[in-house]
Amino acid sequence: MLYIYVIIAFVAGISELFTGTFYLAAVALAALFTAITGLVLPGAVLHWVFLGFCLVLLPAGMWLRHRLSGKAQGLTDFDLGQGVDVIRGPDQNEHYTVRYRGSEWMAVVDDGPAPCAGDRAVIVGKTDNLLHLGVLPRQPSDKESLCPPSSSS
């Protein structure tokens, strides 16, 4: 009878590695604790012991998962707030090409005036590989208020 609970603990523990939900980990722990308890108690009550451990450990697993997911949502994207250089744009889809981390990225402007080639912008969001930019306002010392015509237009 003890071997059944050891097998349940092993299968649930291995399955938990593929799901990452903590629910199967609670079942695996309940089965393992039941197998250990079976060394002392008779086999007729082990089903009730397993049920009792599940009733205690499953809510604990749910609480732990909820607590850990709340911490994961607080992680920030390290790209947000970083500066980029506008290389060219806009194209027909209002996409700009910017240089960031040594490579060229496609970007759209979410906030600020339309940038010119050579302007600086700040990343305010990301959608997959598309950067969303907030353009820094031009300084009053800029002599040209209009962008020079680009070769891509």
CSV table of N, CA and C in Angstrom, one decimal:
chain,number,residue,atom,x,y,z
A,1,MET,N,0.8,-1.2,0.0
A,1,MET,CA,0.0,0.0,0.0
A,1,MET,C,0.9,1.3,0.0
A,2,LEU,N,2.0,1.2,0.7
A,2,LEU,CA,2.9,2.4,0.7
A,2,LEU,C,3.5,2.7,-0.6
A,3,TYR,N,3.7,1.6,-1.4
A,3,TYR,CA,4.3,1.9,-2.7
A,3,TYR,C,3.4,2.7,-3.7
A,4,ILE,N,2.1,2.5,-3.5
A,4,ILE,CA,1.2,3.3,-4.3
A,4,ILE,C,1.3,4.8,-4.1
A,5,TYR,N,1.5,5.2,-2.8
A,5,TYR,CA,1.7,6.6,-2.5
A,5,TYR,C,3.0,7.1,-2.9
A,6,VAL,N,4.0,6.2,-2.9
A,6,VAL,CA,5.4,6.6,-3.4
A,6,VAL,C,5.3,6.9,-4.9
A,7,ILE,N,4.6,6.0,-5.6
A,7,ILE,CA,4.5,6.1,-7.0
A,7,ILE,C,3.7,7.4,-7.4
A,8,ILE,N,2.6,7.7,-6.6
A,8,ILE,CA,1.8,8.9,-6.8
A,8,ILE,C,2.7,10.1,-6.6
A,9,ALA,N,3.5,10.1,-5.5
A,9,ALA,CA,4.4,11.2,-5.2
A,9,ALA,C,5.4,11.4,-6.4
A,10,PHE,N,5.9,10.4,-6.9
A,10,PHE,CA,6.9,10.4,-7.9
A,10,PHE,C,6.3,11.0,-9.2
A,11,VAL,N,5.2,10.4,-9.6
A,11,VAL,CA,4.5,10.9,-10.9
A,11,VAL,C,4.0,12.3,-10.8
A,12,ALA,N,3.4,12.7,-9.6
A,12,ALA,CA,3.0,14.0,-9.5
A,12,ALA,C,4.1,15.0,-9.4
A,13,GLY,N,5.2,14.6,-8.8
A,13,GLY,CA,6.4,15.5,-8.7
A,13,GLY,C,7.0,15.7,-10.1
A,14,ILE,N,7.2,14.7,-10.9
A,14,ILE,CA,7.7,14.8,-12.2
A,14,ILE,C,6.8,15.6,-13.1
A,15,SER,N,5.5,15.4,-13.0
A,15,SER,CA,4.5,16.2,-13.7
A,15,SER,C,4.5,17.7,-13.4
A,16,GLU,N,4.8,17.9,-12.1
A,16,GLU,CA,4.9,19.3,-11.6
A,16,GLU,C,6.0,20.1,-12.3
A,17,LEU,N,7.1,19.4,-12.6
A,17,LEU,CA,8.2,20.0,-13.3
A,17,LEU,C,7.8,20.5,-14.7
A,18,PHE,N,6.8,19.9,-15.3
A,18,PHE,CA,6.4,20.3,-16.6
A,18,PHE,C,5.2,21.4,-16.6
A,19,THR,N,4.5,21.5,-15.5
A,19,THR,CA,3.4,22.4,-15.4
A,19,THR,C,3.8,23.7,-14.6
A,20,GLY,N,4.5,23.6,-13.5
A,20,GLY,CA,4.9,24.8,-12.8
A,20,GLY,C,3.7,25.5,-12.1
A,21,THR,N,2.7,24.7,-11.6
A,21,THR,CA,1.5,25.3,-11.0
A,21,THR,C,1.5,25.2,-9.5
A,22,PHE,N,2.3,24.4,-8.9
A,22,PHE,CA,2.4,24.1,-7.4
A,22,PHE,C,1.2,23.2,-7.0
A,23,TYR,N,0.2,22.9,-7.8
A,23,TYR,CA,-0.9,22.1,-7.4
A,23,TYR,C,-0.4,20.6,-7.3
A,24,LEU,N,0.3,20.2,-8.4
A,24,LEU,CA,0.8,18.8,-8.4
A,24,LEU,C,1.9,18.6,-7.3
A,25,ALA,N,2.6,19.7,-7.0
A,25,ALA,CA,3.6,19.6,-5.9
A,25,ALA,C,2.9,19.4,-4.6
A,26,ALA,N,1.8,20.0,-4.4
A,26,ALA,CA,1.0,19.7,-3.2
A,26,ALA,C,0.5,18.3,-3.1
A,27,VAL,N,0.1,17.8,-4.2
A,27,VAL,CA,-0.4,16.4,-4.3
A,27,VAL,C,0.8,15.4,-4.0
A,28,ALA,N,2.0,15.8,-4.6
A,28,ALA,CA,3.2,14.9,-4.4
A,28,ALA,C,3.6,14.9,-3.0
A,29,LEU,N,3.6,16.1,-2.4
A,29,LEU,CA,3.9,16.2,-0.9
A,29,LEU,C,2.9,15.4,-0.1
A,30,ALA,N,1.6,15.5,-0.4
A,30,ALA,CA,0.6,14.8,0.4
A,30,ALA,C,0.8,13.3,0.2
A,31,ALA,N,1.1,12.8,-1.0
A,31,ALA,CA,1.4,11.4,-1.2
A,31,ALA,C,2.6,11.0,-0.4
A,32,LEU,N,3.7,11.8,-0.5
A,32,LEU,CA,4.9,11.4,0.2
A,32,LEU,C,4.7,11.4,1.8
A,33,PHE,N,4.0,12.4,2.3
A,33,PHE,CA,3.7,12.4,3.7
A,33,PHE,C,2.8,11.2,4.1
A,34,THR,N,1.9,10.8,3.2
A,34,THR,CA,1.0,9.7,3.5
A,34,THR,C,1.9,8.4,3.5
A,35,ALA,N,2.8,8.3,2.6
A,35,ALA,CA,3.7,7.1,2.6
A,35,ALA,C,4.5,7.0,3.9
A,36,ILE,N,5.0,8.2,4.4
A,36,ILE,CA,5.8,8.2,5.6
A,36,ILE,C,4.9,7.9,6.8
A,37,THR,N,3.7,8.4,6.8
A,37,THR,CA,2.7,8.1,7.8
A,37,THR,C,2.3,6.7,7.8
A,38,GLY,N,2.3,6.1,6.7
A,38,GLY,CA,1.9,4.6,6.5
A,38,GLY,C,2.9,3.7,7.2
A,39,LEU,N,4.0,4.2,7.6
A,39,LEU,CA,5.0,3.4,8.4
A,39,LEU,C,4.5,3.2,9.8
A,40,VAL,N,3.6,4.1,10.3
A,40,VAL,CA,3.1,4.0,11.6
A,40,VAL,C,1.7,3.6,11.7
A,41,LEU,N,0.9,4.1,10.8
A,41,LEU,CA,-0.6,3.8,10.8
A,41,LEU,C,-0.9,2.6,9.9
A,42,PRO,N,-2.0,2.0,10.2
A,42,PRO,CA,-2.5,0.8,9.4
A,42,PRO,C,-2.9,1.3,8.0
A,43,GLY,N,-2.8,0.5,7.0
A,43,GLY,CA,-3.2,0.8,5.6
A,43,GLY,C,-4.6,1.2,5.4
A,44,ALA,N,-5.5,0.8,6.3
A,44,ALA,CA,-6.9,1.1,6.0
A,44,ALA,C,-7.3,2.6,6.2
A,45,VAL,N,-6.5,3.3,6.9
A,45,VAL,CA,-6.8,4.7,7.1
A,45,VAL,C,-5.9,5.7,6.2
A,46,LEU,N,-5.0,5.1,5.4
A,46,LEU,CA,-4.1,5.9,4.6
A,46,LEU,C,-4.9,6.8,3.6
A,47,HIS,N,-6.0,6.2,3.1
A,47,HIS,CA,-6.8,7.0,2.1
A,47,HIS,C,-7.3,8.3,2.8
A,48,TRP,N,-7.7,8.2,4.0
A,48,TRP,CA,-8.2,9.4,4.8
A,48,TRP,C,-7.0,10.3,5.1
A,49,VAL,N,-5.9,9.8,5.4
A,49,VAL,CA,-4.7,10.6,5.7
A,49,VAL,C,-4.3,11.4,4.4
A,50,PHE,N,-4.3,10.7,3.3
A,50,PHE,CA,-4.0,11.3,2.0
A,50,PHE,C,-5.0,12.5,1.7
A,51,LEU,N,-6.2,12.2,1.9
A,51,LEU,CA,-7.3,13.2,1.7
A,51,LEU,C,-7.0,14.4,2.7
A,52,GLY,N,-6.7,14.2,3.9
A,52,GLY,CA,-6.4,15.2,4.9
A,52,GLY,C,-5.2,16.1,4.5
A,53,PHE,N,-4.1,15.4,4.1
A,53,PHE,CA,-3.0,16.1,3.6
A,53,PHE,C,-3.3,17.0,2.4
A,54,CYS,N,-4.1,16.4,1.4
A,54,CYS,CA,-4.5,17.2,0.2
A,54,CYS,C,-5.3,18.4,0.6
A,55,LEU,N,-6.2,18.3,1.6
A,55,LEU,CA,-7.0,19.4,2.0
A,55,LEU,C,-6.2,20.5,2.7
A,56,VAL,N,-5.1,20.1,3.2
A,56,VAL,CA,-4.2,21.2,3.8
A,56,VAL,C,-3.2,21.7,2.8
A,57,LEU,N,-2.6,20.9,2.0
A,57,LEU,CA,-1.5,21.3,1.2
A,57,LEU,C,-2.0,22.0,-0.1
A,58,LEU,N,-3.2,21.6,-0.7
A,58,LEU,CA,-3.7,22.3,-1.9
A,58,LEU,C,-4.0,23.7,-1.7
A,59,PRO,N,-4.7,24.1,-0.6
A,59,PRO,CA,-4.8,25.6,-0.4
A,59,PRO,C,-3.5,26.3,-0.1
A,60,ALA,N,-2.6,25.6,0.5
A,60,ALA,CA,-1.2,26.2,0.7
A,60,ALA,C,-0.5,26.4,-0.6
A,61,GLY,N,-0.7,25.4,-1.5
A,61,GLY,CA,-0.1,25.6,-2.8
A,61,GLY,C,-0.7,26.7,-3.6
A,62,MET,N,-2.0,26.8,-3.5
A,62,MET,CA,-2.7,27.9,-4.2
A,62,MET,C,-2.3,29.3,-3.7
A,63,TRP,N,-2.2,29.4,-2.3
A,63,TRP,CA,-1.7,30.6,-1.7
A,63,TRP,C,-0.3,31.0,-2.2
A,64,LEU,N,0.6,30.0,-2.2
A,64,LEU,CA,2.0,30.2,-2.6
A,64,LEU,C,2.0,30.6,-4.1
A,65,ARG,N,1.3,30.0,-4.9
A,65,ARG,CA,1.3,30.4,-6.4
A,65,ARG,C,0.8,31.8,-6.5
A,66,HIS,N,-0.3,32.2,-5.8
A,66,HIS,CA,-0.8,33.5,-5.9
A,66,HIS,C,0.2,34.5,-5.4
A,67,ARG,N,0.9,34.2,-4.3
A,67,ARG,CA,1.9,35.1,-3.8
A,67,ARG,C,3.1,35.3,-4.7
A,68,LEU,N,3.5,34.2,-5.3
A,68,LEU,CA,4.7,34.3,-6.3
A,68,LEU,C,4.3,35.0,-7.6
A,69,SER,N,3.1,34.8,-8.0
A,69,SER,CA,2.7,35.4,-9.3
A,69,SER,C,2.5,36.9,-9.1
A,70,GLY,N,2.2,37.4,-7.9
A,70,GLY,CA,2.1,38.8,-7.6
A,70,GLY,C,3.5,39.4,-7.6
A,71,LYS,N,4.5,38.7,-7.2
A,71,LYS,CA,5.8,39.2,-7.2
A,71,LYS,C,6.3,39.3,-8.6
A,72,ALA,N,6.0,38.3,-9.5
A,72,ALA,CA,6.4,38.3,-10.9
A,72,ALA,C,5.8,39.4,-11.7
A,73,GLN,N,4.6,39.9,-11.3
A,73,GLN,CA,4.0,41.0,-12.1
A,73,GLN,C,4.7,42.3,-11.8
A,74,GLY,N,5.4,42.4,-10.7
A,74,GLY,CA,6.1,43.6,-10.3
A,74,GLY,C,7.5,43.7,-11.0
A,75,LEU,N,7.9,42.7,-11.8
A,75,LEU,CA,9.2,42.8,-12.5
A,75,LEU,C,9.0,43.9,-13.6
A,76,THR,N,10.0,44.7,-13.8
A,76,THR,CA,10.0,45.7,-14.8
A,76,THR,C,10.8,45.3,-16.0
A,77,ASP,N,10.4,45.9,-17.1
A,77,ASP,CA,11.2,45.7,-18.4
A,77,ASP,C,12.3,46.6,-18.4
A,78,PHE,N,13.5,46.1,-18.5
A,78,PHE,CA,14.7,46.9,-18.4
A,78,PHE,C,14.9,47.8,-19.6
A,79,ASP,N,14.2,47.5,-20.7
A,79,ASP,CA,14.3,48.4,-21.9
A,79,ASP,C,13.5,49.7,-21.7
A,80,LEU,N,12.5,49.7,-20.8
A,80,LEU,CA,11.7,50.9,-20.6
A,80,LEU,C,12.6,52.0,-20.1
A,81,GLY,N,12.5,53.2,-20.7
A,81,GLY,CA,13.2,54.4,-20.2
A,81,GLY,C,14.6,54.5,-20.9
A,82,GLN,N,15.0,53.6,-21.7
A,82,GLN,CA,16.3,53.6,-22.3
A,82,GLN,C,16.2,54.5,-23.6
A,83,GLY,N,17.3,55.2,-23.9
A,83,GLY,CA,17.3,56.1,-25.0
A,83,GLY,C,17.6,55.4,-26.3
A,84,VAL,N,17.1,55.8,-27.4
A,84,VAL,CA,17.4,55.3,-28.8
A,84,VAL,C,17.7,56.5,-29.7
A,85,ASP,N,18.4,56.2,-30.8
A,85,ASP,CA,18.6,57.2,-31.8
A,85,ASP,C,17.8,56.9,-33.0
A,86,VAL,N,17.1,57.9,-33.5
A,86,VAL,CA,16.2,57.7,-34.7
A,86,VAL,C,17.1,57.7,-35.9
A,87,ILE,N,17.0,56.7,-36.7
A,87,ILE,CA,17.9,56.6,-37.9
A,87,ILE,C,17.1,57.1,-39.1
A,88,ARG,N,15.9,56.6,-39.3
A,88,ARG,CA,15.1,57.1,-40.5
A,88,ARG,C,13.6,56.8,-40.2
A,89,GLY,N,12.8,57.4,-41.0
A,89,GLY,CA,11.4,57.2,-40.9
A,89,GLY,C,10.6,58.5,-41.0
A,90,PRO,N,9.4,58.5,-41.0
A,90,PRO,CA,8.5,57.3,-41.0
A,90,PRO,C,8.3,56.7,-42.4
A,91,ASP,N,7.9,55.4,-42.4
A,91,ASP,CA,7.6,54.8,-43.6
A,91,ASP,C,6.1,54.9,-43.8
A,92,GLN,N,5.5,54.1,-44.8
A,92,GLN,CA,4.1,54.1,-45.1
A,92,GLN,C,3.3,53.8,-43.9
A,93,ASN,N,3.8,52.9,-43.0
A,93,ASN,CA,3.0,52.5,-41.8
A,93,ASN,C,3.3,53.3,-40.6
A,94,GLU,N,4.0,54.5,-40.7
A,94,GLU,CA,4.3,55.3,-39.6
A,94,GLU,C,5.3,54.6,-38.7
A,95,HIS,N,6.1,53.7,-39.2
A,95,HIS,CA,7.2,53.1,-38.4
A,95,HIS,C,8.5,53.8,-38.6
A,96,TYR,N,9.3,53.9,-37.6
A,96,TYR,CA,10.6,54.5,-37.7
A,96,TYR,C,11.6,53.4,-37.5
A,97,THR,N,12.8,53.6,-37.9
A,97,THR,CA,14.0,52.7,-37.7
A,97,THR,C,14.8,53.4,-36.6
A,98,VAL,N,15.1,52.7,-35.5
A,98,VAL,CA,15.9,53.3,-34.5
A,98,VAL,C,17.1,52.4,-34.2
A,99,ARG,N,18.2,53.0,-33.6
A,99,ARG,CA,19.3,52.2,-33.2
A,99,ARG,C,19.2,52.0,-31.7
A,100,TYR,N,19.2,50.8,-31.2
A,100,TYR,CA,19.2,50.5,-29.8
A,100,TYR,C,20.0,49.2,-29.6
A,101,ARG,N,20.9,49.2,-28.6
A,101,ARG,CA,21.7,48.1,-28.2
A,101,ARG,C,22.5,47.6,-29.4
A,102,GLY,N,23.0,48.5,-30.3
A,102,GLY,CA,23.8,48.1,-31.4
A,102,GLY,C,23.1,47.5,-32.6
A,103,SER,N,21.8,47.5,-32.6
A,103,SER,CA,21.1,47.0,-33.8
A,103,SER,C,19.9,47.9,-34.1
A,104,GLU,N,19.4,47.7,-35.3
A,104,GLU,CA,18.2,48.5,-35.7
A,104,GLU,C,16.9,47.8,-35.3
A,105,TRP,N,16.0,48.6,-34.8
A,105,TRP,CA,14.7,48.2,-34.4
A,105,TRP,C,13.6,49.0,-35.1
A,106,MET,N,12.5,48.4,-35.3
A,106,MET,CA,11.3,49.1,-35.8
A,106,MET,C,10.6,49.8,-34.5
A,107,ALA,N,10.1,51.0,-34.8
A,107,ALA,CA,9.5,51.7,-33.6
A,107,ALA,C,8.3,52.6,-34.1
A,108,VAL,N,7.4,52.8,-33.2
A,108,VAL,CA,6.3,53.8,-33.5
A,108,VAL,C,6.4,54.9,-32.4
A,109,VAL,N,5.9,56.0,-32.7
A,109,VAL,CA,5.9,57.1,-31.8
A,109,VAL,C,4.5,57.1,-31.0
A,110,ASP,N,4.6,57.0,-29.7
A,110,ASP,CA,3.3,57.1,-28.9
A,110,ASP,C,3.2,58.5,-28.3
A,111,ASP,N,4.3,59.2,-28.0
A,111,ASP,CA,4.2,60.4,-27.3
A,111,ASP,C,5.2,61.4,-27.8
A,112,GLY,N,4.8,62.6,-28.1
A,112,GLY,CA,5.8,63.6,-28.5
A,112,GLY,C,5.6,63.9,-30.0
A,113,PRO,N,6.4,64.9,-30.4
A,113,PRO,CA,6.4,65.3,-31.8
A,113,PRO,C,7.0,64.2,-32.7
A,114,ALA,N,6.7,64.3,-34.0
A,114,ALA,CA,7.3,63.4,-35.0
A,114,ALA,C,8.8,63.6,-35.0
A,115,PRO,N,9.6,62.6,-34.8
A,115,PRO,CA,11.1,62.8,-34.8
A,115,PRO,C,11.7,62.8,-36.2
A,116,CYS,N,12.9,63.4,-36.2
A,116,CYS,CA,13.7,63.4,-37.5
A,116,CYS,C,14.9,62.5,-37.3
A,117,ALA,N,15.5,62.1,-38.4
A,117,ALA,CA,16.7,61.3,-38.3
A,117,ALA,C,17.7,62.1,-37.4
A,118,GLY,N,18.3,61.4,-36.5
A,118,GLY,CA,19.3,62.0,-35.6
A,118,GLY,C,18.7,62.4,-34.2
A,119,ASP,N,17.4,62.4,-34.1
A,119,ASP,CA,16.8,62.8,-32.8
A,119,ASP,C,16.9,61.6,-31.8
A,120,ARG,N,16.8,62.0,-30.6
A,120,ARG,CA,16.8,61.0,-29.5
A,120,ARG,C,15.4,60.8,-29.0
A,121,ALA,N,15.1,59.6,-28.6
A,121,ALA,CA,13.8,59.2,-28.1
A,121,ALA,C,14.0,58.2,-26.9
A,122,VAL,N,12.9,58.0,-26.2
A,122,VAL,CA,12.9,57.1,-25.0
A,122,VAL,C,11.9,56.0,-25.2
A,123,ILE,N,12.3,54.8,-24.9
A,123,ILE,CA,11.4,53.7,-25.0
A,123,ILE,C,10.3,53.8,-23.9
A,124,VAL,N,9.0,53.8,-24.3
A,124,VAL,CA,8.0,53.9,-23.3
A,124,VAL,C,7.2,52.6,-23.2
A,125,GLY,N,7.4,51.7,-24.2
A,125,GLY,CA,6.7,50.4,-24.2
A,125,GLY,C,7.2,49.5,-25.3
A,126,LYS,N,6.8,48.3,-25.3
A,126,LYS,CA,7.2,47.3,-26.3
A,126,LYS,C,6.0,46.4,-26.6
A,127,THR,N,5.9,46.1,-27.9
A,127,THR,CA,4.9,45.1,-28.4
A,127,THR,C,5.7,44.1,-29.2
A,128,ASP,N,6.0,42.9,-28.7
A,128,ASP,CA,6.9,42.0,-29.4
A,128,ASP,C,8.2,42.7,-29.7
A,129,ASN,N,8.6,42.8,-31.0
A,129,ASN,CA,9.8,43.5,-31.3
A,129,ASN,C,9.6,44.9,-31.8
A,130,LEU,N,8.5,45.5,-31.6
A,130,LEU,CA,8.2,46.8,-32.0
A,130,LEU,C,8.3,47.7,-30.7
A,131,LEU,N,9.2,48.7,-30.8
A,131,LEU,CA,9.4,49.6,-29.7
A,131,LEU,C,8.4,50.8,-29.8
A,132,HIS,N,7.8,51.2,-28.7
A,132,HIS,CA,7.0,52.4,-28.6
A,132,HIS,C,7.8,53.5,-28.0
A,133,LEU,N,7.8,54.6,-28.7
A,133,LEU,CA,8.7,55.7,-28.3
A,133,LEU,C,8.0,56.9,-27.7
A,134,GLY,N,8.7,57.6,-26.8
A,134,GLY,CA,8.3,58.9,-26.4
A,134,GLY,C,9.4,59.8,-26.9
A,135,VAL,N,9.1,60.8,-27.8
A,135,VAL,CA,10.2,61.6,-28.4
A,135,VAL,C,10.4,62.8,-27.5
A,136,LEU,N,11.7,63.0,-27.2
A,136,LEU,CA,12.1,64.2,-26.4
A,136,LEU,C,11.8,65.5,-27.2
A,137,PRO,N,11.3,66.5,-26.6
A,137,PRO,CA,11.0,67.7,-27.4
A,137,PRO,C,12.4,68.4,-27.8
A,138,ARG,N,12.3,69.0,-29.0
A,138,ARG,CA,13.5,69.7,-29.5
A,138,ARG,C,13.8,70.9,-28.7
A,139,GLN,N,15.1,71.2,-28.6
A,139,GLN,CA,15.5,72.4,-27.8
A,139,GLN,C,15.2,73.6,-28.7
A,140,PRO,N,15.0,74.8,-28.0
A,140,PRO,CA,14.7,76.0,-28.7
A,140,PRO,C,15.9,76.5,-29.6
A,141,SER,N,17.1,75.9,-29.2
A,141,SER,CA,18.3,76.3,-30.0
A,141,SER,C,18.4,75.7,-31.3
A,142,ASP,N,17.5,74.7,-31.6
A,142,ASP,CA,17.5,74.0,-32.9
A,142,ASP,C,17.1,75.1,-34.0
A,143,LYS,N,18.0,75.2,-35.0
A,143,LYS,CA,17.7,76.2,-36.0
A,143,LYS,C,16.6,75.7,-37.0
A,144,GLU,N,16.6,74.4,-37.3
A,144,GLU,CA,15.6,73.9,-38.2
A,144,GLU,C,14.5,73.3,-37.4
A,145,SER,N,13.3,73.7,-37.7
A,145,SER,CA,12.1,73.1,-37.0
A,145,SER,C,11.5,72.0,-37.8
A,146,LEU,N,11.9,71.9,-39.1
A,146,LEU,CA,11.4,70.8,-39.9
A,146,LEU,C,12.4,69.8,-40.2
A,147,CYS,N,12.1,68.6,-40.4
A,147,CYS,CA,13.0,67.5,-40.7
A,147,CYS,C,13.5,67.7,-42.2
A,148,PRO,N,14.8,67.4,-42.4
A,148,PRO,CA,15.2,67.4,-43.8
A,148,PRO,C,14.5,66.3,-44.6
A,149,PRO,N,14.3,66.4,-45.8
A,149,PRO,CA,13.7,65.3,-46.6
A,149,PRO,C,14.5,64.1,-46.5
A,150,SER,N,13.9,62.9,-46.2
A,150,SER,CA,14.7,61.7,-46.2
A,150,SER,C,14.7,61.0,-47.5
A,151,SER,N,15.7,60.1,-47.7
A,151,SER,CA,15.8,59.4,-48.9
A,151,SER,C,14.8,58.3,-49.0
A,152,SER,N,14.2,57.8,-47.9
A,152,SER,CA,13.3,56.7,-48.0
A,152,SER,C,11.9,57.2,-48.3
A,153,SER,N,11.6,58.5,-48.3
A,153,SER,CA,10.3,59.0,-48.7
A,153,SER,C,10.1,59.0,-50.1
